[in-house]
PDB file of C-alpha atoms in Angstrom:
ATOM      1  CA  MET A   1     -42.979-129.052 -23.816  1.00 66.00           C
ATOM      2  CA  ASP A   2     -45.266-126.476 -25.499  1.00 91.00           C
ATOM      3  CA  LYS A   3     -44.980-126.366 -29.227  1.00 95.00           C
ATOM      4  CA  ILE A   4     -46.324-124.409 -32.154  1.00 96.00           C
ATOM      5  CA  ASP A   5     -46.391-125.798 -35.754  1.00 96.00           C
ATOM      6  CA  ILE A   6     -47.588-124.728 -39.169  1.00 96.00           C
ATOM      7  CA  ILE A   7     -48.626-127.625 -41.303  1.00 95.00           C
ATOM      8  CA  HIS A   8     -49.122-126.866 -44.990  1.00 95.00           C
ATOM      9  CA  HIS A   9     -51.913-128.948 -46.649  1.00 93.00           C
ATOM     10  CA  GLY A  10     -51.773-126.985 -49.794  1.00 86.00           C
ATOM     11  CA  ALA A  11     -50.189-124.135 -51.621  1.00 75.00           C
ATOM     12  CA  LYS A  12     -46.736-125.323 -50.467  1.00 78.00           C
ATOM     13  CA  ASP A  13     -45.295-126.399 -53.891  1.00 79.00           C
ATOM     14  CA  GLY A  14     -47.484-124.153 -55.940  1.00 78.00           C
ATOM     15  CA  VAL A  15     -49.911-121.143 -55.549  1.00 80.00           C
ATOM     16  CA  THR A  16     -53.344-122.910 -55.443  1.00 88.00           C
ATOM     17  CA  GLY A  17     -55.002-125.067 -52.877  1.00 89.00           C
ATOM     18  CA  SER A  18     -54.227-122.693 -49.996  1.00 94.00           C
ATOM     19  CA  CYS A  19     -54.747-124.634 -46.756  1.00 96.00           C
ATOM     20  CA  HIS A  20     -52.530-124.309 -43.634  1.00 97.00           C
ATOM     21  CA  GLN A  21     -53.072-125.431 -40.082  1.00 97.00           C
ATOM     22  CA  LEU A  22     -51.708-123.552 -37.052  1.00 97.00           C
ATOM     23  CA  GLN A  23     -51.320-126.210 -34.496  1.00 96.00           C
ATOM     24  CA  ILE A  24     -50.667-125.552 -30.735  1.00 96.00           C
ATOM     25  CA  GLU A  25     -49.701-128.093 -28.278  1.00 94.00           C
ATOM     26  CA  GLN A  26     -49.779-126.828 -24.632  1.00 93.00           C
ATOM     27  CA  ASP A  27     -49.921-128.678 -21.342  1.00 92.00           C
ATOM     28  CA  GLY A  28     -50.741-131.938 -23.079  1.00 90.00           C
ATOM     29  CA  PHE A  29     -53.533-130.620 -25.313  1.00 93.00           C
ATOM     30  CA  THR A  30     -53.536-129.917 -29.002  1.00 93.00           C
ATOM     31  CA  SER A  31     -55.753-127.392 -30.820  1.00 95.00           C
ATOM     32  CA  SER A  32     -55.581-125.876 -34.135  1.00 97.00           C
ATOM     33  CA  LEU A  33     -56.877-123.186 -36.523  1.00 98.00           C
ATOM     34  CA  LEU A  34     -57.131-123.864 -40.177  1.00 98.00           C
ATOM     35  CA  ILE A  35     -56.295-120.957 -42.476  1.00 98.00           C
ATOM     36  CA  ASP A  36     -58.109-121.283 -45.813  1.00 98.00           C
ATOM     37  CA  CYS A  37     -59.329-124.435 -47.422  1.00 96.00           C
ATOM     38  CA  GLY A  38     -58.917-123.917 -51.153  1.00 93.00           C
ATOM     39  CA  LEU A  39     -59.263-125.724 -54.360  1.00 90.00           C
ATOM     40  CA  PHE A  40     -56.311-126.792 -56.414  1.00 86.00           C
ATOM     41  CA  GLN A  41     -56.405-125.454 -60.019  1.00 81.00           C
ATOM     42  CA  GLY A  42     -54.661-125.524 -63.250  1.00 81.00           C
ATOM     43  CA  ARG A  43     -51.674-127.855 -63.454  1.00 77.00           C
ATOM     44  CA  GLU A  44     -52.047-128.432 -59.604  1.00 71.00           C
ATOM     45  CA  SER A  45     -55.698-129.538 -59.915  1.00 72.00           C
ATOM     46  CA  ARG A  46     -56.553-132.993 -58.351  1.00 67.00           C
ATOM     47  CA  PRO A  47     -59.369-135.381 -59.089  1.00 66.00           C
ATOM     48  CA  ASN A  48     -59.697-136.101 -55.295  1.00 70.00           C
ATOM     49  CA  LEU A  49     -60.973-133.122 -53.299  1.00 71.00           C
ATOM     50  CA  ASP A  50     -61.220-135.082 -50.028  1.00 80.00           C
ATOM     51  CA  ILE A  51     -59.735-133.559 -46.939  1.00 88.00           C
ATOM     52  CA  GLU A  52     -56.897-136.053 -46.340  1.00 87.00           C
ATOM     53  CA  PHE A  53     -55.721-134.733 -43.015  1.00 92.00           C
ATOM     54  CA  GLU A  54     -57.026-135.163 -39.401  1.00 93.00           C
ATOM     55  CA  ILE A  55     -59.522-132.417 -38.378  1.00 94.00           C
ATOM     56  CA  SER A  56     -60.264-133.472 -34.806  1.00 94.00           C
ATOM     57  CA  THR A  57     -58.193-130.724 -33.318  1.00 92.00           C
ATOM     58  CA  VAL A  58     -59.347-127.970 -35.723  1.00 96.00           C
ATOM     59  CA  GLU A  59     -61.413-125.535 -33.652  1.00 97.00           C
ATOM     60  CA  ALA A  60     -61.978-122.856 -36.311  1.00 98.00           C
ATOM     61  CA  LEU A  61     -61.412-121.938 -39.873  1.00 99.00           C
ATOM     62  CA  LEU A  62     -60.110-118.578 -40.925  1.00 98.00           C
ATOM     63  CA  ILE A  63     -60.878-117.527 -44.322  1.00 98.00           C
ATOM     64  CA  THR A  64     -58.388-114.804 -45.697  1.00 97.00           C
ATOM     65  CA  HIS A  65     -60.426-113.999 -48.840  1.00 96.00           C
ATOM     66  CA  CYS A  66     -63.040-115.530 -51.142  1.00 95.00           C
ATOM     67  CA  HIS A  67     -60.972-116.716 -54.097  1.00 95.00           C
ATOM     68  CA  ILE A  68     -61.777-120.408 -54.992  1.00 92.00           C
ATOM     69  CA  ASP A  69     -58.229-121.360 -54.330  1.00 93.00           C
ATOM     70  CA  HIS A  70     -58.826-120.215 -50.647  1.00 95.00           C
ATOM     71  CA  ILE A  71     -62.400-121.534 -50.143  1.00 95.00           C
ATOM     72  CA  GLY A  72     -63.205-124.141 -52.809  1.00 91.00           C
ATOM     73  CA  ARG A  73     -62.694-127.236 -50.518  1.00 91.00           C
ATOM     74  CA  ILE A  74     -64.929-125.925 -47.732  1.00 94.00           C
ATOM     75  CA  PRO A  75     -67.821-128.367 -48.765  1.00 91.00           C
ATOM     76  CA  TRP A  76     -65.371-131.282 -48.387  1.00 90.00           C
ATOM     77  CA  LEU A  77     -64.143-129.980 -44.965  1.00 94.00           C
ATOM     78  CA  LEU A  78     -67.786-129.840 -43.777  1.00 92.00           C
ATOM     79  CA  ALA A  79     -68.412-133.358 -45.200  1.00 88.00           C
ATOM     80  CA  LYS A  80     -65.461-134.613 -43.032  1.00 93.00           C
ATOM     81  CA  GLY A  81     -67.287-133.280 -40.009  1.00 95.00           C
ATOM     82  CA  PHE A  82     -66.073-129.848 -39.397  1.00 96.00           C
ATOM     83  CA  THR A  83     -68.706-127.935 -37.383  1.00 97.00           C
ATOM     84  CA  GLY A  84     -66.662-125.058 -35.925  1.00 98.00           C
ATOM     85  CA  PRO A  85     -66.908-121.365 -36.619  1.00 98.00           C
ATOM     86  CA  ILE A  86     -65.669-119.842 -39.854  1.00 99.00           C
ATOM     87  CA  PHE A  87     -64.030-116.478 -39.270  1.00 99.00           C
ATOM     88  CA  THR A  88     -63.516-113.896 -42.172  1.00 98.00           C
ATOM     89  CA  THR A  89     -63.925-110.277 -42.809  1.00 97.00           C
ATOM     90  CA  GLU A  90     -67.566-108.819 -43.123  1.00 97.00           C
ATOM     91  CA  ALA A  91     -67.141-108.364 -46.856  1.00 96.00           C
ATOM     92  CA  SER A  92     -65.919-111.986 -47.399  1.00 97.00           C
ATOM     93  CA  ALA A  93     -68.721-113.277 -45.043  1.00 98.00           C
ATOM     94  CA  ALA A  94     -71.229-111.676 -47.465  1.00 97.00           C
ATOM     95  CA  LEU A  95     -69.509-113.113 -50.581  1.00 96.00           C
ATOM     96  CA  LEU A  96     -68.651-116.566 -49.229  1.00 96.00           C
ATOM     97  CA  PRO A  97     -72.172-118.192 -49.548  1.00 95.00           C
ATOM     98  CA  LEU A  98     -72.499-116.936 -53.117  1.00 92.00           C
ATOM     99  CA  MET A  99     -69.055-118.159 -54.239  1.00 92.00           C
ATOM    100  CA  LEU A 100     -69.646-121.494 -52.655  1.00 90.00           C
ATOM    101  CA  GLU A 101     -73.037-121.847 -54.145  1.00 87.00           C
ATOM    102  CA  ASP A 102     -71.613-121.265 -57.561  1.00 80.00           C
ATOM    103  CA  SER A 103     -68.911-123.810 -56.760  1.00 78.00           C
ATOM    104  CA  LEU A 104     -71.275-126.540 -55.597  1.00 82.00           C
ATOM    105  CA  LYS A 105     -73.384-126.116 -58.810  1.00 79.00           C
ATOM    106  CA  LEU A 106     -70.258-126.399 -61.012  1.00 73.00           C
ATOM    107  CA  GLN A 107     -68.202-128.998 -59.194  1.00 74.00           C
ATOM    108  CA  LEU A 108     -70.814-131.194 -57.877  1.00 76.00           C
ATOM    109  CA  GLY A 109     -73.857-130.564 -59.995  1.00 78.00           C
ATOM    110  CA  LEU A 110     -76.083-129.953 -57.045  1.00 81.00           C
ATOM    111  CA  ASN A 111     -79.630-128.664 -57.557  1.00 85.00           C
ATOM    112  CA  LYS A 112     -80.990-125.491 -56.092  1.00 86.00           C
ATOM    113  CA  LYS A 113     -82.540-127.093 -53.131  1.00 90.00           C
ATOM    114  CA  GLN A 114     -79.272-129.067 -52.329  1.00 88.00           C
ATOM    115  CA  CYS A 115     -77.349-125.936 -52.616  1.00 88.00           C
ATOM    116  CA  GLN A 116     -79.709-123.925 -50.408  1.00 90.00           C
ATOM    117  CA  LYS A 117     -79.410-126.659 -47.733  1.00 90.00           C
ATOM    118  CA  PHE A 118     -75.704-126.391 -47.725  1.00 90.00           C
ATOM    119  CA  ILE A 119     -75.703-122.505 -47.784  1.00 92.00           C
ATOM    120  CA  GLU A 120     -78.084-122.370 -44.700  1.00 94.00           C
ATOM    121  CA  ARG A 121     -75.699-124.695 -42.906  1.00 93.00           C
ATOM    122  CA  ILE A 122     -72.567-122.673 -43.650  1.00 94.00           C
ATOM    123  CA  GLU A 123     -74.312-119.341 -42.902  1.00 96.00           C
ATOM    124  CA  LYS A 124     -74.753-120.537 -39.361  1.00 97.00           C
ATOM    125  CA  GLN A 125     -70.919-121.174 -39.006  1.00 98.00           C
ATOM    126  CA  ILE A 126     -69.758-117.928 -40.610  1.00 98.00           C
ATOM    127  CA  LYS A 127     -68.663-115.372 -37.994  1.00 98.00           C
ATOM    128  CA  PRO A 128     -67.939-111.954 -39.717  1.00 98.00           C
ATOM    129  CA  VAL A 129     -65.095-109.978 -38.214  1.00 97.00           C
ATOM    130  CA  PRO A 130     -64.701-106.171 -38.736  1.00 94.00           C
ATOM    131  CA  TYR A 131     -61.613-105.293 -40.845  1.00 87.00           C
ATOM    132  CA  HIS A 132     -59.737-102.188 -39.746  1.00 85.00           C
ATOM    133  CA  CYS A 133     -56.755-100.961 -41.835  1.00 74.00           C
TER     134      CYS A 133
END
């Protein structure tokens, strides 16, 4: 039987840590799209930022916008092995590397060379999509 699920990995009991997985099971195969991968903040903050859910079926990441509570755990997603495309608007695509670089310096204390290596990697994964309203 074909099935569609939305699995909430964050922002389900609060407003930060936005991370939702649209999972589709069809003809015996499962694939999914991750919508945001954000940082928990304030009272919801967590010392462990690891991605604690299975990502083997995640084919792409969709970023809604570049607030840290929607993008802050992308480095941990990549560390877990995510290599798929990252879809976002053209404006967010331009802003995303800058926001993540700042986050890497503050959260992980990475130096400029380490940050640059990460940014070069993520820039290859970002796929800007025109926004029409």
